[in-house]
XYZ file of C-alpha atoms in Angstrom:
732
model
C 0.000 0.000 0.000
C 2.751 2.576 0.738
C 4.370 1.818 -2.621
C 0.999 2.245 -4.372
C 0.376 5.560 -2.635
C 3.868 6.732 -3.561
C 3.269 5.795 -7.193
C -0.061 7.623 -7.231
C 1.594 10.644 -5.639
C 4.253 10.739 -8.355
C 1.584 10.529 -11.066
C -0.408 13.351 -9.493
C 2.728 15.498 -9.240
C 3.259 15.059 -12.976
C -0.384 15.983 -13.590
C -0.625 18.810 -11.055
C -1.221 21.448 -13.728
C -4.286 19.464 -14.819
C -5.848 19.258 -11.354
C -7.729 22.516 -11.843
C -9.594 20.939 -14.757
C -11.462 18.763 -12.271
C -13.153 21.787 -10.669
C -16.231 21.635 -12.979
C -16.431 17.880 -12.350
C -16.725 18.539 -8.597
C -19.360 21.218 -9.186
C -21.322 18.848 -11.415
C -21.116 16.061 -8.826
C -22.538 18.407 -6.200
C -25.453 19.262 -8.498
C -26.012 15.574 -9.330
C -26.047 14.806 -5.597
C -28.831 17.362 -5.118
C -30.923 16.535 -8.182
C -30.456 12.800 -8.510
C -29.893 11.239 -5.084
C -32.133 13.156 -2.686
C -35.746 12.105 -2.190
C -36.760 14.924 0.170
C -36.104 18.620 -0.326
C -33.402 19.978 2.013
C -34.071 23.097 4.028
C -32.177 26.378 3.720
C -29.781 25.207 6.418
C -29.150 21.863 4.734
C -29.142 23.179 1.178
C -27.074 26.363 1.439
C -25.651 27.100 4.875
C -24.017 23.732 5.529
C -22.522 23.270 2.000
C -21.212 26.858 1.922
C -19.884 26.484 5.458
C -18.143 23.289 4.418
C -16.664 25.091 1.417
C -15.341 27.914 3.651
C -13.813 25.495 6.162
C -12.370 23.457 3.303
C -10.812 26.621 1.854
C -9.166 27.439 5.195
C -7.924 23.866 5.569
C -6.652 23.829 1.985
C -4.682 27.023 2.643
C -3.036 25.518 5.725
C -2.320 22.296 3.808
C -1.275 23.995 0.576
C 2.039 22.118 0.538
C 0.315 18.730 0.808
C -0.949 17.326 -2.468
C -3.424 14.961 -0.808
C -4.742 17.792 1.349
C -5.339 20.007 -1.671
C -7.176 17.198 -3.455
C -9.392 16.400 -0.472
C -10.340 19.939 0.424
C -10.587 21.048 -3.190
C -13.122 18.296 -3.794
C -15.099 19.378 -0.713
C -15.136 22.991 -1.930
C -16.379 22.217 -5.439
C -18.960 19.624 -4.374
C -20.322 21.938 -1.653
C -20.581 24.877 -4.043
C -22.274 22.710 -6.680
C -24.838 21.465 -4.139
C -25.572 24.997 -2.894
C -25.847 26.314 -6.458
C -28.341 23.560 -7.295
C -30.471 24.404 -4.248
C -30.406 28.110 -5.107
C -31.172 27.481 -8.773
C -34.177 25.372 -7.816
C -35.681 27.825 -5.366
C -35.269 30.812 -7.696
C -38.291 29.527 -9.610
C -41.895 30.005 -8.595
C -44.119 27.023 -7.689
C -46.118 25.240 -10.344
C -49.651 26.718 -10.559
C -52.781 24.630 -10.333
C -54.317 24.791 -13.800
C -58.100 24.575 -14.360
C -59.332 21.132 -15.337
C -62.126 22.546 -17.492
C -62.243 24.793 -20.547
C -61.551 28.352 -19.487
C -60.886 31.756 -20.970
C -57.222 32.789 -20.861
C -55.632 36.154 -21.512
C -51.930 36.821 -21.723
C -49.098 38.485 -23.609
C -47.479 36.649 -26.512
C -43.871 35.871 -25.643
C -43.014 33.636 -28.609
C -44.703 32.189 -31.700
C -43.735 28.796 -33.158
C -44.773 27.244 -36.454
C -45.342 23.487 -36.289
C -45.565 21.297 -39.411
C -48.578 18.950 -39.761
C -48.132 15.642 -37.972
C -49.246 13.541 -40.938
C -46.679 15.157 -43.269
C -49.292 16.562 -45.678
C -49.322 19.992 -47.289
C -51.705 21.350 -44.675
C -50.920 24.769 -43.211
C -48.554 24.982 -40.285
C -50.028 24.930 -36.813
C -49.158 27.843 -34.528
C -48.121 27.591 -30.907
C -47.946 30.722 -28.776
C -46.201 31.106 -25.438
C -48.241 33.329 -23.140
C -46.695 35.292 -20.286
C -48.651 36.904 -17.448
C -51.580 34.597 -18.168
C -54.841 35.120 -16.289
C -57.774 32.684 -16.014
C -61.222 34.187 -16.418
C -63.607 31.963 -14.505
C -65.585 32.125 -11.294
C -62.970 30.260 -9.245
C -59.922 32.275 -10.333
C -61.501 35.672 -10.846
C -59.154 38.374 -9.565
C -56.089 36.107 -9.561
C -52.627 37.633 -10.004
C -50.968 36.944 -13.385
C -48.998 33.727 -13.644
C -45.262 34.085 -13.302
C -44.741 31.096 -15.562
C -45.354 30.632 -19.285
C -48.268 28.761 -20.848
C -47.947 27.157 -24.299
C -51.222 27.175 -26.249
C -51.706 25.384 -29.587
C -54.013 27.436 -31.790
C -56.566 25.964 -34.128
C -55.226 25.217 -37.642
C -57.816 27.473 -39.317
C -57.140 30.408 -36.969
C -55.674 33.115 -39.230
C -55.625 36.030 -36.772
C -52.284 37.844 -37.314
C -50.157 37.805 -34.175
C -46.774 39.125 -33.193
C -44.693 39.062 -30.047
C -45.964 41.556 -27.504
C -49.649 41.307 -28.459
C -52.181 40.657 -25.724
C -54.769 38.054 -26.653
C -57.690 36.174 -25.192
C -58.662 32.612 -26.075
C -60.692 29.739 -24.676
C -58.516 26.684 -24.117
C -58.315 23.376 -22.311
C -55.131 23.241 -20.221
C -53.066 20.431 -18.763
C -50.011 20.408 -16.471
C -46.641 18.940 -17.492
C -47.085 15.149 -17.751
C -45.805 12.666 -15.223
C -43.029 10.241 -16.273
C -44.303 7.271 -18.263
C -42.675 4.883 -15.766
C -40.316 5.226 -12.786
C -36.905 6.421 -13.924
C -38.060 7.632 -17.338
C -37.799 11.157 -18.726
C -39.074 13.738 -16.240
C -40.886 16.495 -18.134
C -41.990 18.142 -14.891
C -38.333 18.674 -13.987
C -37.715 20.220 -17.409
C -40.792 22.444 -17.143
C -39.780 23.660 -13.674
C -36.466 25.060 -14.877
C -37.839 26.196 -18.265
C -40.362 28.401 -16.398
C -43.237 26.508 -18.014
C -46.625 26.122 -16.326
C -48.158 23.672 -18.770
C -49.758 23.549 -22.182
C -53.194 23.640 -23.730
C -55.177 23.589 -26.936
C -57.400 26.409 -28.080
C -61.090 25.593 -28.435
C -61.899 28.707 -30.444
C -60.310 31.510 -32.408
C -58.021 34.050 -30.795
C -59.345 37.461 -29.818
C -56.713 40.187 -30.111
C -57.059 42.526 -27.133
C -54.185 44.973 -27.659
C -51.257 45.076 -30.047
C -47.565 45.604 -29.425
C -47.332 45.538 -25.629
C -43.778 46.715 -24.956
C -44.186 47.001 -21.225
C -43.587 43.285 -20.732
C -39.984 42.197 -20.852
C -37.213 44.023 -22.579
C -37.798 45.768 -25.892
C -34.675 44.159 -27.329
C -36.049 40.696 -26.578
C -39.364 41.541 -28.233
C -37.533 42.922 -31.238
C -35.481 39.746 -31.627
C -38.559 37.529 -31.241
C -40.452 39.457 -33.912
C -37.399 39.375 -36.164
C -37.142 35.607 -35.735
C -40.797 35.195 -36.639
C -40.519 37.353 -39.762
C -37.368 35.570 -40.968
C -38.960 32.187 -40.281
C -42.049 33.118 -42.278
C -39.938 34.438 -45.144
C -37.829 31.257 -45.263
C -40.884 29.008 -45.453
C -42.373 31.233 -48.152
C -39.312 30.778 -50.384
C -38.436 27.216 -49.291
C -41.581 25.238 -48.451
C -41.416 21.773 -46.989
C -38.477 20.039 -45.354
C -35.849 22.332 -46.910
C -37.437 25.348 -45.272
C -37.557 23.572 -41.924
C -33.817 22.819 -41.989
C -32.996 26.346 -43.201
C -35.129 27.932 -40.471
C -33.442 25.719 -37.884
C -29.878 26.766 -38.709
C -30.724 30.448 -39.239
C -33.280 31.274 -36.519
C -33.310 28.143 -34.347
C -36.886 27.178 -35.313
C -36.252 23.442 -35.000
C -39.950 22.742 -34.381
C -40.661 23.452 -38.070
C -38.726 20.371 -39.214
C -40.992 17.539 -40.288
C -41.112 14.468 -38.072
C -39.806 12.056 -40.718
C -36.872 14.336 -41.559
C -36.038 14.670 -37.873
C -36.084 10.895 -37.447
C -33.830 10.430 -40.479
C -31.320 12.943 -39.134
C -31.342 11.213 -35.750
C -30.915 7.720 -37.214
C -28.031 8.796 -39.466
C -26.111 10.631 -36.741
C -26.839 14.099 -38.134
C -29.136 15.291 -35.334
C -26.492 17.807 -34.242
C -27.088 19.713 -37.482
C -30.619 20.500 -36.244
C -29.401 21.873 -32.902
C -27.710 25.271 -33.055
C -24.473 24.759 -31.135
C -20.729 24.943 -31.545
C -20.657 23.760 -35.162
C -23.003 26.469 -36.433
C -21.499 29.202 -34.261
C -17.987 28.166 -35.282
C -18.910 28.361 -38.969
C -20.521 31.792 -38.555
C -17.634 33.220 -36.536
C -15.035 31.637 -38.801
C -16.585 33.189 -41.916
C -16.948 36.599 -40.293
C -13.430 36.526 -38.881
C -11.931 35.571 -42.243
C -13.848 38.332 -44.043
C -13.044 40.939 -41.368
C -9.359 40.122 -41.291
C -9.193 40.251 -45.080
C -10.827 43.693 -45.130
C -8.554 45.029 -42.396
C -5.451 43.649 -44.084
C -6.484 45.152 -47.439
C -5.828 48.679 -46.107
C -2.215 49.624 -45.462
C -2.994 51.902 -42.517
C -4.984 49.296 -40.581
C -2.648 46.452 -41.519
C 0.433 48.268 -40.144
C -1.044 49.979 -37.079
C -3.922 47.866 -35.800
C -4.069 44.342 -34.407
C -6.098 42.934 -37.264
C -6.356 39.437 -35.829
C -7.722 40.607 -32.471
C -10.147 43.064 -34.079
C -11.380 40.424 -36.495
C -11.917 38.014 -33.602
C -13.857 40.667 -31.664
C -15.998 41.406 -34.727
C -16.642 37.686 -35.218
C -17.698 37.283 -31.589
C -20.083 40.248 -31.881
C -21.736 38.691 -34.922
C -21.798 35.359 -33.060
C -23.632 37.040 -30.174
C -26.278 38.355 -32.582
C -26.557 34.890 -34.143
C -27.061 33.253 -30.748
C -29.781 35.752 -29.826
C -31.417 35.311 -33.216
C -31.553 31.526 -32.799
C -33.125 31.666 -29.353
C -30.024 31.562 -27.109
C -30.302 27.845 -26.349
C -27.940 26.210 -23.874
C -25.455 24.661 -26.359
C -25.207 28.004 -28.157
C -24.609 29.824 -24.862
C -21.851 27.377 -23.956
C -20.253 27.813 -27.384
C -20.529 31.599 -27.167
C -18.812 31.644 -23.776
C -16.000 29.428 -25.038
C -15.702 31.702 -28.056
C -15.338 34.657 -25.670
C -12.498 32.846 -23.916
C -10.904 32.195 -27.307
C -11.203 35.872 -28.265
C -9.539 36.880 -24.999
C -6.813 34.351 -25.720
C -6.243 35.857 -29.182
C -6.129 39.376 -27.745
C -3.664 38.321 -25.038
C -1.539 36.200 -27.350
C -2.383 32.990 -25.463
C -3.492 29.579 -26.655
C -6.975 29.807 -28.102
C -8.472 26.315 -27.801
C -7.588 24.560 -24.562
C -9.079 22.396 -21.889
C -8.894 25.302 -19.434
C -11.285 27.361 -21.536
C -13.734 24.469 -21.580
C -13.383 24.063 -17.806
C -14.041 27.763 -17.262
C -17.152 27.646 -19.438
C -18.410 24.548 -17.624
C -17.882 26.166 -14.204
C -19.838 29.274 -15.184
C -22.703 27.248 -16.641
C -22.985 24.901 -13.643
C -22.884 27.761 -11.129
C -25.415 29.885 -13.055
C -27.688 27.078 -14.330
C -26.928 23.956 -12.269
C -29.855 22.030 -13.762
C -27.941 21.715 -17.045
C -25.885 18.823 -15.653
C -29.004 16.625 -15.911
C -29.728 17.603 -19.531
C -28.642 15.957 -22.738
C -27.502 19.241 -24.347
C -24.862 19.983 -21.713
C -23.662 16.403 -21.503
C -23.313 15.906 -25.258
C -21.702 19.268 -25.953
C -19.199 18.957 -23.116
C -18.356 15.363 -23.998
C -17.818 16.197 -27.679
C -15.666 19.284 -27.099
C -13.647 17.598 -24.352
C -12.935 14.602 -26.592
C -11.924 16.872 -29.485
C -9.558 18.962 -27.376
C -7.995 15.921 -25.705
C -7.740 14.000 -28.970
C -6.026 16.797 -30.861
C -3.681 17.414 -27.926
C -2.334 13.923 -28.567
C -2.621 13.736 -32.356
C -1.783 17.320 -33.369
C 2.037 16.789 -33.590
C 1.588 13.740 -35.826
C -0.940 15.518 -38.031
C 1.345 18.534 -38.353
C 4.299 16.382 -39.425
C 2.135 14.532 -41.923
C 0.857 17.762 -43.461
C 4.365 19.236 -43.710
C 5.704 16.125 -45.460
C 3.063 16.060 -48.198
C 2.505 18.364 -51.162
C -0.013 18.631 -53.954
C -3.763 18.979 -54.126
C -4.381 15.257 -53.676
C -2.416 15.107 -50.452
C -4.079 18.306 -49.244
C -7.511 16.801 -49.919
C -6.545 13.563 -48.186
C -5.293 15.472 -45.138
C -8.530 17.430 -44.818
C -10.590 14.273 -45.280
C -8.616 12.517 -42.569
C -9.047 15.462 -40.180
C -12.785 15.558 -40.871
C -13.133 11.813 -40.297
C -11.063 12.065 -37.110
C -13.242 14.899 -35.829
C -16.406 12.898 -36.527
C -14.992 9.802 -34.838
C -13.842 11.659 -31.707
C -17.061 13.640 -31.245
C -19.324 10.728 -32.226
C -17.665 8.181 -29.951
C -17.703 10.613 -27.009
C -21.414 11.363 -27.406
C -22.421 7.778 -28.205
C -22.977 6.738 -24.542
C -24.941 9.943 -23.874
C -27.191 9.192 -26.847
C -27.644 5.675 -25.491
C -28.715 7.041 -22.106
C -31.154 9.700 -23.306
C -32.427 8.375 -26.644
C -31.847 4.632 -26.339
C -30.163 4.310 -29.746
C -26.771 3.735 -31.353
C -26.010 5.136 -34.814
C -23.043 3.138 -36.183
C -22.857 5.025 -39.513
C -22.494 8.551 -38.136
C -18.973 8.953 -39.592
C -20.137 8.339 -43.165
C -22.983 10.839 -42.951
C -20.941 13.532 -41.206
C -18.064 13.389 -43.695
C -20.462 14.602 -46.412
C -22.981 16.707 -44.501
C -20.594 18.769 -42.349
C -18.512 20.118 -45.290
C -21.713 21.015 -47.135
C -22.950 22.841 -44.051
C -19.659 24.716 -43.676
C -18.898 25.769 -47.264
C -22.334 25.979 -48.866
C -25.404 26.043 -46.617
C -24.323 28.381 -43.804
C -22.500 30.990 -45.994
C -25.496 31.272 -48.326
C -27.829 31.436 -45.327
C -25.878 34.342 -43.843
C -25.965 36.143 -47.184
C -29.720 35.553 -47.386
C -30.274 37.055 -43.936
C -28.023 39.989 -44.805
C -29.896 40.758 -48.034
C -33.346 40.129 -46.560
C -33.947 43.831 -45.658
C -33.305 44.663 -49.327
C -35.713 41.947 -50.543
C -32.845 40.305 -52.428
C -32.691 37.125 -50.377
C -34.608 34.762 -52.673
C -31.629 33.674 -54.882
C -29.492 32.921 -51.846
C -32.291 30.946 -50.181
C -32.829 28.937 -53.367
C -29.130 28.100 -53.514
C -29.198 27.267 -49.818
C -32.095 24.893 -50.434
C -30.110 23.265 -53.241
C -27.414 22.447 -50.677
C -29.910 21.239 -48.065
C -31.560 18.814 -50.487
C -28.571 16.395 -50.733
C -28.148 16.502 -46.945
C -31.781 15.448 -46.454
C -31.355 12.774 -49.110
C -28.165 11.506 -47.463
C -29.838 11.370 -44.048
C -32.743 9.395 -45.535
C -30.445 6.909 -47.317
C -28.172 6.305 -44.303
C -31.147 6.059 -41.947
C -32.565 3.181 -44.012
C -29.358 1.162 -44.094
C -29.495 -2.127 -42.175
C -28.741 -1.592 -38.460
C -28.563 2.180 -38.933
C -30.453 2.659 -35.680
C -29.797 0.057 -32.995
C -32.128 0.322 -30.004
C -30.710 -0.280 -26.521
C -32.566 -0.601 -23.196
C -32.748 2.157 -20.621
C -29.412 3.141 -19.073
C -29.638 3.750 -15.311
C -28.366 6.945 -13.764
C -25.339 5.273 -12.222
C -24.395 3.926 -15.655
C -24.399 7.406 -17.195
C -22.412 8.705 -14.214
C -19.820 5.955 -14.716
C -19.569 6.851 -18.413
C -19.054 10.557 -17.753
C -16.489 9.950 -15.003
C -14.614 7.508 -17.220
C -14.639 9.953 -20.121
C -13.370 12.746 -17.864
C -10.614 10.476 -16.561
C -9.457 9.679 -20.102
C -9.611 13.251 -21.402
C -8.360 15.290 -18.428
C -5.194 13.308 -17.647
C -2.177 13.012 -19.924
C -0.189 10.139 -18.430
C -0.679 6.464 -19.202
C -3.029 5.985 -16.233
C -5.689 7.858 -18.181
C -6.740 4.570 -19.783
C -8.043 3.334 -16.434
C -11.126 5.394 -17.304
C -12.022 2.802 -19.961
C -13.323 0.644 -17.104
C -15.941 3.300 -16.315
C -16.903 3.549 -19.978
C -17.297 -0.206 -20.338
C -19.275 -0.510 -17.097
C -21.593 2.376 -18.004
C -22.253 1.164 -21.550
C -22.952 -2.348 -20.263
C -25.292 -1.114 -17.513
C -28.498 -1.303 -19.660
C -28.063 -5.082 -19.825
C -27.076 -5.370 -16.163
C -30.260 -3.673 -14.974
C -33.296 -5.757 -14.056
C -36.245 -4.534 -16.122
C -39.834 -4.487 -14.782
C -42.232 -7.120 -16.051
C -45.437 -5.059 -15.828
C -45.815 -1.269 -16.069
C -48.823 0.969 -15.404
C -49.235 4.406 -16.977
C -49.477 7.538 -14.765
C -53.232 7.828 -15.321
C -53.805 4.118 -14.700
C -55.444 3.617 -18.098
C -52.699 1.521 -19.719
C -51.001 -1.655 -18.538
C -47.945 -3.018 -20.330
C -46.951 -6.679 -19.973
C -43.545 -7.812 -21.223
C -43.580 -11.226 -22.850
C -41.755 -12.893 -25.777
C -39.617 -9.833 -26.540
C -42.573 -7.444 -26.826
C -44.589 -5.113 -24.636
C -48.295 -5.859 -24.905
C -50.499 -2.895 -23.969
C -53.904 -3.383 -22.376
C -56.410 -0.563 -21.869
C -56.932 2.954 -23.195
C -55.601 6.407 -22.362
C -55.722 9.922 -23.794
C -51.894 9.980 -23.773
C -51.612 6.518 -25.293
C -49.202 7.368 -28.126
C -46.483 9.169 -26.101
C -46.679 6.580 -23.311
C -46.265 3.694 -25.744
C -43.324 5.471 -27.380
C -41.700 6.011 -23.987
C -42.183 2.350 -23.073
C -40.740 1.206 -26.386
C -37.656 3.386 -25.926
C -37.213 2.314 -22.302
C -37.307 -1.418 -23.010
C -35.921 -1.275 -26.586
C -38.733 -3.627 -27.572
C -41.695 -3.307 -29.943
C -44.918 -2.135 -28.311
C -48.319 -3.195 -29.601
C -51.903 -3.009 -28.391
C -53.193 -6.387 -27.276
C -56.687 -7.310 -28.533
C -59.572 -7.926 -26.080
C -59.463 -11.626 -26.931
C -56.449 -13.788 -27.692
C -53.144 -14.963 -26.322
C -49.446 -14.329 -26.942
C -47.373 -16.794 -29.017
C -45.834 -18.239 -25.870
C -49.196 -18.436 -24.121
C -48.025 -16.415 -21.106
C -50.723 -13.747 -21.608
C -54.334 -14.665 -22.275
C -57.250 -12.249 -22.603
C -61.014 -12.674 -22.996
C -61.719 -16.070 -21.525
C -65.359 -17.186 -21.572
C -66.018 -16.645 -17.890
C -64.014 -13.388 -17.640
C -64.377 -11.442 -20.917
C -62.817 -8.224 -19.586
C -59.902 -9.853 -17.804
C -56.404 -10.891 -18.879
C -54.197 -13.355 -17.036
C -50.400 -13.406 -17.382
C -48.200 -16.185 -16.018
C -44.775 -14.644 -15.386
C -42.072 -16.630 -13.579
C -44.637 -18.805 -11.912
C -46.682 -15.831 -10.655
C -50.254 -15.115 -11.756
C -50.840 -11.482 -12.759
C -54.479 -10.550 -13.374
C -55.234 -7.440 -15.450
C -58.788 -6.111 -15.770
C -59.675 -3.713 -18.531
C -61.786 -0.656 -17.871
C -65.459 -1.444 -18.322
C -68.760 0.360 -17.996
C -69.249 -0.749 -14.397
C -66.466 1.601 -13.204
C -65.142 -1.178 -10.974
C -68.345 -1.755 -9.063
C -68.645 -5.270 -10.471
C -66.361 -7.500 -8.403
C -63.874 -9.883 -9.941
C -64.734 -13.589 -9.612
C -63.506 -15.183 -6.409
C -61.682 -18.010 -8.216
C -59.501 -15.519 -10.107
C -58.663 -13.619 -6.933
C -57.842 -16.831 -5.078
C -55.010 -17.805 -7.374
C -53.681 -14.324 -8.190
C -50.429 -12.894 -6.886
C -50.868 -9.448 -8.487
C -54.137 -7.783 -9.516
C -54.103 -4.708 -11.757
C -57.167 -2.862 -12.961
C -57.577 0.096 -15.283
C -60.748 0.871 -13.303
C -60.974 1.234 -9.521
C -60.693 -2.154 -7.813
C -62.827 -1.108 -4.847
C -63.666 -4.310 -2.921
C -62.323 -6.764 -5.492
C -59.629 -9.222 -4.397
C -59.005 -7.803 -0.898
C -56.600 -10.610 0.076
C -54.245 -10.345 -2.919
C -50.783 -9.093 -1.800
C -50.410 -6.483 -4.575
C -53.473 -4.537 -5.762
C -52.942 -1.704 -8.275
C -55.678 0.319 -9.952
C -56.538 3.787 -11.201
C -56.629 5.160 -7.659
C -53.119 3.944 -6.841
C -51.823 5.396 -10.129
C -53.511 8.715 -9.344
C -51.758 8.799 -5.970
C -48.352 7.348 -6.871
C -47.932 8.082 -10.584
C -46.555 5.431 -12.930
C -45.923 2.024 -11.368
C -43.633 -0.855 -12.269
C -43.957 -4.436 -11.026
C -40.924 -6.725 -10.777
C -42.134 -10.302 -10.705
C -39.989 -12.777 -8.768
C -40.678 -16.328 -7.662
C -39.963 -15.426 -4.039
C -41.327 -11.872 -3.706
C -42.913 -9.379 -6.072
C -41.731 -5.771 -5.870
C -43.605 -2.598 -6.862
C -41.744 0.602 -7.676
C -43.708 3.844 -7.972
C -42.805 7.113 -9.605
C -43.560 9.123 -6.455
C -41.216 6.965 -4.387
C -38.588 7.216 -7.146
C -38.643 11.014 -7.414
C -39.610 11.814 -3.838
C -41.029 15.074 -2.547
C -39.230 17.688 -4.616
C -40.427 21.167 -5.740
C -40.932 20.103 -9.368
C -42.951 16.969 -8.502
C -46.639 17.809 -8.815
C -49.187 16.614 -6.317
C -51.430 13.608 -7.081
C -53.579 14.303 -10.095
C -51.130 16.911 -11.420
C -52.217 19.630 -9.018
C -49.907 22.503 -8.131
C -50.095 25.664 -6.051
C -53.611 27.196 -6.113
C -53.761 30.503 -7.989
C -56.487 31.985 -5.822
C -56.928 35.771 -5.694
C -55.646 37.733 -2.728
C -57.977 38.056 0.240
C -59.735 41.440 0.465
C -58.177 43.866 2.913
C -60.159 44.831 5.995
């Protein structure tokens, strides 16, 4: 043991300049500890005072032990983890509670914050559907009359034939049926309530009538600059779809104004299956292309004049000009998280150029990650932060190792053929590094593996860089002069082969391999292993491969539930013979079945009222029990009753209850089967959310969504109820 500790100490001494790169990892671990491991909400003392106090004491101890490497590691970890935990608590409690939305059709008034155009679901040539985000919404009904305006945003889908012209800042009134953010489809699945909490969303709804425009151009809400950008985005989006209808317009609007919701569903699926989904998310690639083009043009113009070339720092000025244009581009595309991260890293690069320091480095990435985690700690749980950080970290670490070899190879070759081969090799290497780093993250969040991403990216990325984005920028620049149509047509000509390529690659055999759900500890092992490989430089970095292998194998090490119940209790899924057979009905049947299929990586199909599975484990519609299904799983009898007209008042036969180990009903069970050990029905789903049953020969286990997520601020009460939005009491 002493020899091992001495060896580790010598390795850490060699890597001591890289220790600071682990600061964002500690901050992220503190946030993960708060968001992922706790089941009850800590108080102010537990969430802020104690972690900050620990960070202060750790800072004092680290100062006194500044000459001890082990002391600096220990106390540095305590500081970063404590600050990450406190930042997560503060970021959570900055948001207002979820409001209790009306369960009946009600009149709503509010101020338009954003307008989105959505393509038809069936892929026809029908007009686009509009979705408006309403701020300061007020409900006009007897219960909520006199209520204060909501401090969260409501998303309302307008009727397709509603042609009332709207723009950001207008105040409107519409009758709509609202619903809160949905519960997870099963315990451990995607949590849309968590996402809505930090996105300042209150819920969504669908308009039941046409919009009534109350007032136009309300500039008192929000900042005028924000309203101006939102209106500009809407006008550019409309102009793009006028010139480029269909899928080409959706892709063009995505890369120019961030309107990714306008992309057709089939095109989106093809891009995802071929590994080109990053082209539909404005991030580092798009910002890098925009800033690179602007910097090249600016530096050329500055160098063309003798006075500026001899007296000014053309490179620094060009970089500053490129960053300014990049800032406008980020605001124009909606300022999403990946774009914000890329913009901050670009700012660090510009400072490096101005100071004569190294531009692209792991320290710049670490600084950007620290700022993002401290300002928006919830990003550590999101796919955008994880994929962008993993890709950039892998690229920086990979080129740190391979750059000397690539430089020698380029210097030793001449001619156009060698130049083309060198650029092709660099492009393939970039795709391999970024794709392999983000592959486990895609497995965890999307449940898929795209093995042909290198082939698609080697063609699509150059087209995006040298054809699509330059012509798109020219189109936006000439749009005020009404001379944008030729550039948009040429841009569409470049988008067409990319869409075709995505469609061809997506339909190759095994282009999209489904994998089961990856547990949280598996994703954590992957990210820690990837950090270990990328942040160290010595040979011990390859120990991190163990974390990668363990995390990527975790979906097959996890025990999957045998029976799942939807959050509303209307659907029951039984796993048998490599499929998930769905029994019952629900208003949210399609998204729940999609979530189940992604979770289990198995086909999902609706089971008929009468019949049996090929293996005979599930049988429905017997003569004596027409509304009942019986599943024999691992020697245990699971009885599932469909919802019927009796609303559960008709009791199940005593012979079925006598031999059952688990009874599940899509209607209330009431007094049926009182002696069965596990009884689950619509009432239990209403109280506990989605439920999962693990069938074992010795003991059956039930896991509920409410027990999985605990009592946290973003978890709605049973039935999806939030904080009542009652009016203030009258003053005496």
